[in-house]
Amino acid sequence: MTQLLDALKWRYATKKMDASKKVAEHDIAQIQEAVKLSATSYGLQPFKVLNIKNQELRQKLQPLAWNQSQITEASHLFIFCNQLEVTDRDVEEYIELKAKISGIDTKALSGYGDFVKVKMKEKSSVEMEGWTAKQTYIALSSALAMCAELKIDATPIEGFEVSAFNEKLSLNEKGLNAAVLLAVGYRDAEDGQQNAPKVRKSIAQLFEEI
């Protein structure tokens, strides 16, 4: 069995974090790198991740997240935000970055850039928000996998008032939407969930050959 599979079997959605234990910054850097390297459609990365270090702010956010203890007890709290729209300038910045890293002229990528711009314009605002949210969740998955490999506990949290988070953090004004939270830290010894068996459907149920 591979190291990743072992790690995924070890991880679980931690309900109670040990507030006294902090994740080392070099490990946080690896989690950030995993998010950076995550797959996204067209390579656009239409999301931003907020690292909420201000404990007073986290206390204010906790009631907006059903008073879940991980909001304040976790070593780190990340808010994965999807962009509300992808503009022509977003595409142009990606093309410029791709050209720079690949060592080619931006003109060689102009056709691709125009294609992506057209595809973005085809989406309604509702479709766009749904699409960028999907890209954000792929990045979340990369963060979860890296946490598991590092034996760092992580809990994805959808139980929060999105509009209230957006207002509190002025996200809409920045063209962002709070999609999902990720509490990162170390499990408390008293968290009973850590010994619960992992419940998953079988491979036969999940996969179908056609």
PDB file of C-alpha atoms in Angstrom:
ATOM      1  CA  MET A   1       0.000   0.000   0.000  1.00  0.00           C
ATOM      2  CA  THR A   2       1.323   3.449  -0.882  1.00  0.00           C
ATOM      3  CA  GLN A   3       2.209   6.153   1.622  1.00  0.00           C
ATOM      4  CA  LEU A   4      -0.675   8.306   0.378  1.00  0.00           C
ATOM      5  CA  LEU A   5      -3.249   5.553   0.901  1.00  0.00           C
ATOM      6  CA  ASP A   6      -1.924   4.931   4.403  1.00  0.00           C
ATOM      7  CA  ALA A   7      -2.199   8.648   5.121  1.00  0.00           C
ATOM      8  CA  LEU A   8      -5.749   8.866   3.777  1.00  0.00           C
ATOM      9  CA  LYS A   9      -6.772   5.942   5.972  1.00  0.00           C
ATOM     10  CA  TRP A  10      -5.229   7.729   8.964  1.00  0.00           C
ATOM     11  CA  ARG A  11      -6.978  11.081   8.457  1.00  0.00           C
ATOM     12  CA  TYR A  12     -10.476  11.967   9.549  1.00  0.00           C
ATOM     13  CA  ALA A  13     -12.517  15.141  10.003  1.00  0.00           C
ATOM     14  CA  THR A  14     -11.220  16.113  13.421  1.00  0.00           C
ATOM     15  CA  LYS A  15     -13.953  17.464  15.682  1.00  0.00           C
ATOM     16  CA  LYS A  16     -11.833  18.645  18.606  1.00  0.00           C
ATOM     17  CA  MET A  17      -8.407  20.188  18.119  1.00  0.00           C
ATOM     18  CA  ASP A  18      -5.661  20.576  20.714  1.00  0.00           C
ATOM     19  CA  ALA A  19      -5.328  24.364  20.924  1.00  0.00           C
ATOM     20  CA  SER A  20      -1.914  24.074  22.597  1.00  0.00           C
ATOM     21  CA  LYS A  21      -0.303  22.448  19.554  1.00  0.00           C
ATOM     22  CA  LYS A  22       0.742  24.584  16.600  1.00  0.00           C
ATOM     23  CA  VAL A  23       1.659  23.471  13.094  1.00  0.00           C
ATOM     24  CA  ALA A  24       5.214  24.420  12.149  1.00  0.00           C
ATOM     25  CA  GLU A  25       5.501  27.087   9.482  1.00  0.00           C
ATOM     26  CA  HIS A  26       7.607  24.826   7.256  1.00  0.00           C
ATOM     27  CA  ASP A  27       4.697  22.358   7.221  1.00  0.00           C
ATOM     28  CA  ILE A  28       2.236  25.166   6.455  1.00  0.00           C
ATOM     29  CA  ALA A  29       4.498  26.118   3.552  1.00  0.00           C
ATOM     30  CA  GLN A  30       4.199  22.570   2.165  1.00  0.00           C
ATOM     31  CA  ILE A  31       0.402  22.706   2.435  1.00  0.00           C
ATOM     32  CA  GLN A  32       0.431  26.028   0.593  1.00  0.00           C
ATOM     33  CA  GLU A  33       2.679  24.536  -2.092  1.00  0.00           C
ATOM     34  CA  ALA A  34       0.228  21.649  -2.556  1.00  0.00           C
ATOM     35  CA  VAL A  35      -2.598  24.147  -3.063  1.00  0.00           C
ATOM     36  CA  LYS A  36      -0.440  26.075  -5.517  1.00  0.00           C
ATOM     37  CA  LEU A  37       0.289  22.898  -7.518  1.00  0.00           C
ATOM     38  CA  SER A  38      -3.344  21.751  -7.533  1.00  0.00           C
ATOM     39  CA  ALA A  39      -4.986  21.029 -10.876  1.00  0.00           C
ATOM     40  CA  THR A  40      -7.360  23.710 -12.168  1.00  0.00           C
ATOM     41  CA  SER A  41      -9.226  24.072 -15.439  1.00  0.00           C
ATOM     42  CA  TYR A  42      -7.249  26.086 -18.014  1.00  0.00           C
ATOM     43  CA  GLY A  43      -4.643  26.560 -15.261  1.00  0.00           C
ATOM     44  CA  LEU A  44      -6.390  29.760 -14.145  1.00  0.00           C
ATOM     45  CA  GLN A  45      -6.485  29.111 -10.382  1.00  0.00           C
ATOM     46  CA  PRO A  46      -9.642  31.230  -9.862  1.00  0.00           C
ATOM     47  CA  PHE A  47      -9.429  31.273  -6.094  1.00  0.00           C
ATOM     48  CA  LYS A  48      -7.654  32.826  -3.125  1.00  0.00           C
ATOM     49  CA  VAL A  49      -6.959  31.264   0.267  1.00  0.00           C
ATOM     50  CA  LEU A  50      -7.141  33.436   3.373  1.00  0.00           C
ATOM     51  CA  ASN A  51      -4.992  32.438   6.347  1.00  0.00           C
ATOM     52  CA  ILE A  52      -6.865  33.821   9.373  1.00  0.00           C
ATOM     53  CA  LYS A  53      -4.131  34.368  11.961  1.00  0.00           C
ATOM     54  CA  ASN A  54      -5.961  37.013  13.983  1.00  0.00           C
ATOM     55  CA  GLN A  55      -7.419  35.112  16.935  1.00  0.00           C
ATOM     56  CA  GLU A  56      -9.857  37.906  17.769  1.00  0.00           C
ATOM     57  CA  LEU A  57     -11.242  37.722  14.245  1.00  0.00           C
ATOM     58  CA  ARG A  58     -11.543  33.944  14.518  1.00  0.00           C
ATOM     59  CA  GLN A  59     -13.582  34.382  17.691  1.00  0.00           C
ATOM     60  CA  LYS A  60     -15.897  36.725  15.821  1.00  0.00           C
ATOM     61  CA  LEU A  61     -16.244  34.237  12.969  1.00  0.00           C
ATOM     62  CA  GLN A  62     -17.001  31.282  15.245  1.00  0.00           C
ATOM     63  CA  PRO A  63     -20.694  32.182  15.880  1.00  0.00           C
ATOM     64  CA  LEU A  64     -21.101  32.465  12.106  1.00  0.00           C
ATOM     65  CA  ALA A  65     -19.842  28.881  11.780  1.00  0.00           C
ATOM     66  CA  TRP A  66     -22.339  27.215  14.105  1.00  0.00           C
ATOM     67  CA  ASN A  67     -19.928  27.778  17.030  1.00  0.00           C
ATOM     68  CA  GLN A  68     -17.755  24.893  15.882  1.00  0.00           C
ATOM     69  CA  SER A  69     -14.760  24.621  18.186  1.00  0.00           C
ATOM     70  CA  GLN A  70     -12.225  24.049  15.400  1.00  0.00           C
ATOM     71  CA  ILE A  71     -12.629  27.673  14.280  1.00  0.00           C
ATOM     72  CA  THR A  72     -10.736  28.899  17.334  1.00  0.00           C
ATOM     73  CA  GLU A  73      -8.933  25.768  18.558  1.00  0.00           C
ATOM     74  CA  ALA A  74      -7.192  24.830  15.311  1.00  0.00           C
ATOM     75  CA  SER A  75      -3.607  25.918  14.811  1.00  0.00           C
ATOM     76  CA  HIS A  76      -4.542  27.513  11.485  1.00  0.00           C
ATOM     77  CA  LEU A  77      -7.826  28.465   9.847  1.00  0.00           C
ATOM     78  CA  PHE A  78      -7.943  28.807   6.085  1.00  0.00           C
ATOM     79  CA  ILE A  79     -10.841  30.202   4.091  1.00  0.00           C
ATOM     80  CA  PHE A  80     -10.894  28.960   0.512  1.00  0.00           C
ATOM     81  CA  CYS A  81     -12.530  31.673  -1.606  1.00  0.00           C
ATOM     82  CA  ASN A  82     -13.649  31.328  -5.201  1.00  0.00           C
ATOM     83  CA  GLN A  83     -13.641  34.264  -7.585  1.00  0.00           C
ATOM     84  CA  LEU A  84     -17.044  35.630  -8.546  1.00  0.00           C
ATOM     85  CA  GLU A  85     -15.873  36.149 -12.114  1.00  0.00           C
ATOM     86  CA  VAL A  86     -12.877  35.546 -14.356  1.00  0.00           C
ATOM     87  CA  THR A  87     -12.083  38.648 -16.382  1.00  0.00           C
ATOM     88  CA  ASP A  88     -10.116  39.162 -19.583  1.00  0.00           C
ATOM     89  CA  ARG A  89      -7.350  40.618 -17.423  1.00  0.00           C
ATOM     90  CA  ASP A  90      -7.230  37.425 -15.331  1.00  0.00           C
ATOM     91  CA  VAL A  91      -6.696  35.424 -18.516  1.00  0.00           C
ATOM     92  CA  GLU A  92      -4.086  37.862 -19.801  1.00  0.00           C
ATOM     93  CA  GLU A  93      -2.149  37.673 -16.528  1.00  0.00           C
ATOM     94  CA  TYR A  94      -2.151  33.878 -16.770  1.00  0.00           C
ATOM     95  CA  ILE A  95      -0.917  34.005 -20.375  1.00  0.00           C
ATOM     96  CA  GLU A  96       1.841  36.436 -19.389  1.00  0.00           C
ATOM     97  CA  LEU A  97       2.903  34.180 -16.516  1.00  0.00           C
ATOM     98  CA  LYS A  98       2.816  31.066 -18.707  1.00  0.00           C
ATOM     99  CA  ALA A  99       4.892  32.779 -21.376  1.00  0.00           C
ATOM    100  CA  LYS A 100       7.449  33.982 -18.820  1.00  0.00           C
ATOM    101  CA  ILE A 101       7.836  30.599 -17.140  1.00  0.00           C
ATOM    102  CA  SER A 102       7.891  28.721 -20.448  1.00  0.00           C
ATOM    103  CA  GLY A 103      10.345  31.177 -22.015  1.00  0.00           C
ATOM    104  CA  ILE A 104       8.164  31.958 -25.031  1.00  0.00           C
ATOM    105  CA  ASP A 105       6.585  35.077 -26.505  1.00  0.00           C
ATOM    106  CA  THR A 106       3.058  35.916 -25.354  1.00  0.00           C
ATOM    107  CA  LYS A 107       2.053  36.159 -29.022  1.00  0.00           C
ATOM    108  CA  ALA A 108       2.530  32.407 -29.341  1.00  0.00           C
ATOM    109  CA  LEU A 109      -0.210  31.956 -26.726  1.00  0.00           C
ATOM    110  CA  SER A 110      -2.599  34.628 -27.971  1.00  0.00           C
ATOM    111  CA  GLY A 111      -4.867  32.108 -29.687  1.00  0.00           C
ATOM    112  CA  TYR A 112      -5.218  30.086 -26.533  1.00  0.00           C
ATOM    113  CA  GLY A 113      -5.828  33.212 -24.492  1.00  0.00           C
ATOM    114  CA  ASP A 114      -8.596  34.340 -26.848  1.00  0.00           C
ATOM    115  CA  PHE A 115     -10.172  30.881 -26.659  1.00  0.00           C
ATOM    116  CA  VAL A 116     -10.221  30.957 -22.845  1.00  0.00           C
ATOM    117  CA  LYS A 117     -11.704  34.463 -22.827  1.00  0.00           C
ATOM    118  CA  VAL A 118     -14.544  33.300 -25.052  1.00  0.00           C
ATOM    119  CA  LYS A 119     -15.225  30.280 -22.834  1.00  0.00           C
ATOM    120  CA  MET A 120     -15.349  32.511 -19.754  1.00  0.00           C
ATOM    121  CA  LYS A 121     -17.797  34.906 -21.420  1.00  0.00           C
ATOM    122  CA  GLU A 122     -20.100  31.994 -22.282  1.00  0.00           C
ATOM    123  CA  LYS A 123     -20.801  31.423 -18.576  1.00  0.00           C
ATOM    124  CA  SER A 124     -23.622  33.186 -16.781  1.00  0.00           C
ATOM    125  CA  SER A 125     -22.810  34.689 -13.374  1.00  0.00           C
ATOM    126  CA  VAL A 126     -24.374  31.660 -11.686  1.00  0.00           C
ATOM    127  CA  GLU A 127     -22.446  29.240 -13.896  1.00  0.00           C
ATOM    128  CA  MET A 128     -19.229  31.177 -13.307  1.00  0.00           C
ATOM    129  CA  GLU A 129     -19.568  31.081  -9.529  1.00  0.00           C
ATOM    130  CA  GLY A 130     -20.318  27.364  -9.606  1.00  0.00           C
ATOM    131  CA  TRP A 131     -17.370  26.706 -11.902  1.00  0.00           C
ATOM    132  CA  THR A 132     -14.847  28.655  -9.831  1.00  0.00           C
ATOM    133  CA  ALA A 133     -16.140  26.960  -6.669  1.00  0.00           C
ATOM    134  CA  LYS A 134     -15.393  23.572  -8.240  1.00  0.00           C
ATOM    135  CA  GLN A 135     -11.807  24.654  -8.918  1.00  0.00           C
ATOM    136  CA  THR A 136     -11.534  25.807  -5.300  1.00  0.00           C
ATOM    137  CA  TYR A 137     -12.643  22.415  -4.007  1.00  0.00           C
ATOM    138  CA  ILE A 138      -9.983  20.683  -6.097  1.00  0.00           C
ATOM    139  CA  ALA A 139      -7.416  22.881  -4.339  1.00  0.00           C
ATOM    140  CA  LEU A 140      -8.976  21.977  -0.989  1.00  0.00           C
ATOM    141  CA  SER A 141      -8.533  18.295  -1.818  1.00  0.00           C
ATOM    142  CA  SER A 142      -4.834  18.868  -2.490  1.00  0.00           C
ATOM    143  CA  ALA A 143      -4.488  20.563   0.901  1.00  0.00           C
ATOM    144  CA  LEU A 144      -6.247  17.678   2.647  1.00  0.00           C
ATOM    145  CA  ALA A 145      -3.989  15.117   0.983  1.00  0.00           C
ATOM    146  CA  MET A 146      -0.860  17.030   1.971  1.00  0.00           C
ATOM    147  CA  CYS A 147      -2.068  17.388   5.564  1.00  0.00           C
ATOM    148  CA  ALA A 148      -2.673  13.642   5.709  1.00  0.00           C
ATOM    149  CA  GLU A 149       0.793  12.893   4.366  1.00  0.00           C
ATOM    150  CA  LEU A 150       2.332  15.208   6.980  1.00  0.00           C
ATOM    151  CA  LYS A 151       0.179  13.605   9.729  1.00  0.00           C
ATOM    152  CA  ILE A 152      -1.477  16.946  10.380  1.00  0.00           C
ATOM    153  CA  ASP A 153      -5.167  16.923  11.176  1.00  0.00           C
ATOM    154  CA  ALA A 154      -7.484  18.886   8.931  1.00  0.00           C
ATOM    155  CA  THR A 155     -11.225  19.464   8.907  1.00  0.00           C
ATOM    156  CA  PRO A 156     -13.060  20.852   5.879  1.00  0.00           C
ATOM    157  CA  ILE A 157     -16.024  22.912   7.056  1.00  0.00           C
ATOM    158  CA  GLU A 158     -19.075  23.851   5.009  1.00  0.00           C
ATOM    159  CA  GLY A 159     -21.198  24.560   8.077  1.00  0.00           C
ATOM    160  CA  PHE A 160     -20.997  28.345   8.138  1.00  0.00           C
ATOM    161  CA  GLU A 161     -23.045  31.349   7.056  1.00  0.00           C
ATOM    162  CA  VAL A 162     -21.500  32.220   3.708  1.00  0.00           C
ATOM    163  CA  SER A 163     -23.100  35.642   3.310  1.00  0.00           C
ATOM    164  CA  ALA A 164     -22.112  36.585   6.860  1.00  0.00           C
ATOM    165  CA  PHE A 165     -18.490  35.526   6.252  1.00  0.00           C
ATOM    166  CA  ASN A 166     -18.460  37.465   2.998  1.00  0.00           C
ATOM    167  CA  GLU A 167     -19.744  40.572   4.768  1.00  0.00           C
ATOM    168  CA  LYS A 168     -17.447  40.275   7.788  1.00  0.00           C
ATOM    169  CA  LEU A 169     -14.370  39.896   5.570  1.00  0.00           C
ATOM    170  CA  SER A 170     -15.553  42.260   2.781  1.00  0.00           C
ATOM    171  CA  LEU A 171     -15.062  39.451   0.283  1.00  0.00           C
ATOM    172  CA  ASN A 172     -17.670  40.411  -2.313  1.00  0.00           C
ATOM    173  CA  GLU A 173     -16.001  43.812  -2.675  1.00  0.00           C
ATOM    174  CA  LYS A 174     -12.840  41.922  -3.569  1.00  0.00           C
ATOM    175  CA  GLY A 175     -14.665  39.757  -6.111  1.00  0.00           C
ATOM    176  CA  LEU A 176     -14.501  36.715  -3.826  1.00  0.00           C
ATOM    177  CA  ASN A 177     -16.883  34.305  -2.110  1.00  0.00           C
ATOM    178  CA  ALA A 178     -16.166  32.107   0.922  1.00  0.00           C
ATOM    179  CA  ALA A 179     -16.549  28.591  -0.484  1.00  0.00           C
ATOM    180  CA  VAL A 180     -15.252  26.301   2.263  1.00  0.00           C
ATOM    181  CA  LEU A 181     -13.178  26.486   5.439  1.00  0.00           C
ATOM    182  CA  LEU A 182     -10.225  24.321   6.423  1.00  0.00           C
ATOM    183  CA  ALA A 183      -9.188  23.990  10.066  1.00  0.00           C
ATOM    184  CA  VAL A 184      -5.638  22.652  10.407  1.00  0.00           C
ATOM    185  CA  GLY A 185      -3.946  21.444  13.573  1.00  0.00           C
ATOM    186  CA  TYR A 186      -3.631  18.400  15.797  1.00  0.00           C
ATOM    187  CA  ARG A 187      -6.365  16.250  17.283  1.00  0.00           C
ATOM    188  CA  ASP A 188      -7.192  16.503  20.947  1.00  0.00           C
ATOM    189  CA  ALA A 189      -6.663  13.288  22.911  1.00  0.00           C
ATOM    190  CA  GLU A 190     -10.304  13.452  23.971  1.00  0.00           C
ATOM    191  CA  ASP A 191     -11.695  13.626  20.440  1.00  0.00           C
ATOM    192  CA  GLY A 192     -13.731  10.415  20.302  1.00  0.00           C
ATOM    193  CA  GLN A 193     -14.004  10.505  16.528  1.00  0.00           C
ATOM    194  CA  GLN A 194     -10.345   9.543  16.067  1.00  0.00           C
ATOM    195  CA  ASN A 195     -11.046   5.903  16.963  1.00  0.00           C
ATOM    196  CA  ALA A 196     -14.212   5.561  14.904  1.00  0.00           C
ATOM    197  CA  PRO A 197     -13.982   3.216  11.893  1.00  0.00           C
ATOM    198  CA  LYS A 198     -13.807   4.915   8.503  1.00  0.00           C
ATOM    199  CA  VAL A 199     -17.132   4.394   6.735  1.00  0.00           C
ATOM    200  CA  ARG A 200     -16.908   4.372   2.947  1.00  0.00           C
ATOM    201  CA  LYS A 201     -18.722   2.664   0.090  1.00  0.00           C
ATOM    202  CA  SER A 202     -16.894  -0.234  -1.551  1.00  0.00           C
ATOM    203  CA  ILE A 203     -14.906   0.092  -4.765  1.00  0.00           C
ATOM    204  CA  ALA A 204     -17.595  -2.006  -6.478  1.00  0.00           C
ATOM    205  CA  GLN A 205     -20.262   0.485  -5.446  1.00  0.00           C
ATOM    206  CA  LEU A 206     -18.268   3.536  -6.461  1.00  0.00           C
ATOM    207  CA  PHE A 207     -16.934   2.328  -9.796  1.00  0.00           C
ATOM    208  CA  GLU A 208     -18.801   0.940 -12.771  1.00  0.00           C
ATOM    209  CA  GLU A 209     -17.277  -0.473 -15.912  1.00  0.00           C
ATOM    210  CA  ILE A 210     -19.100   0.376 -19.137  1.00  0.00           C
TER     211      ILE A 210
END
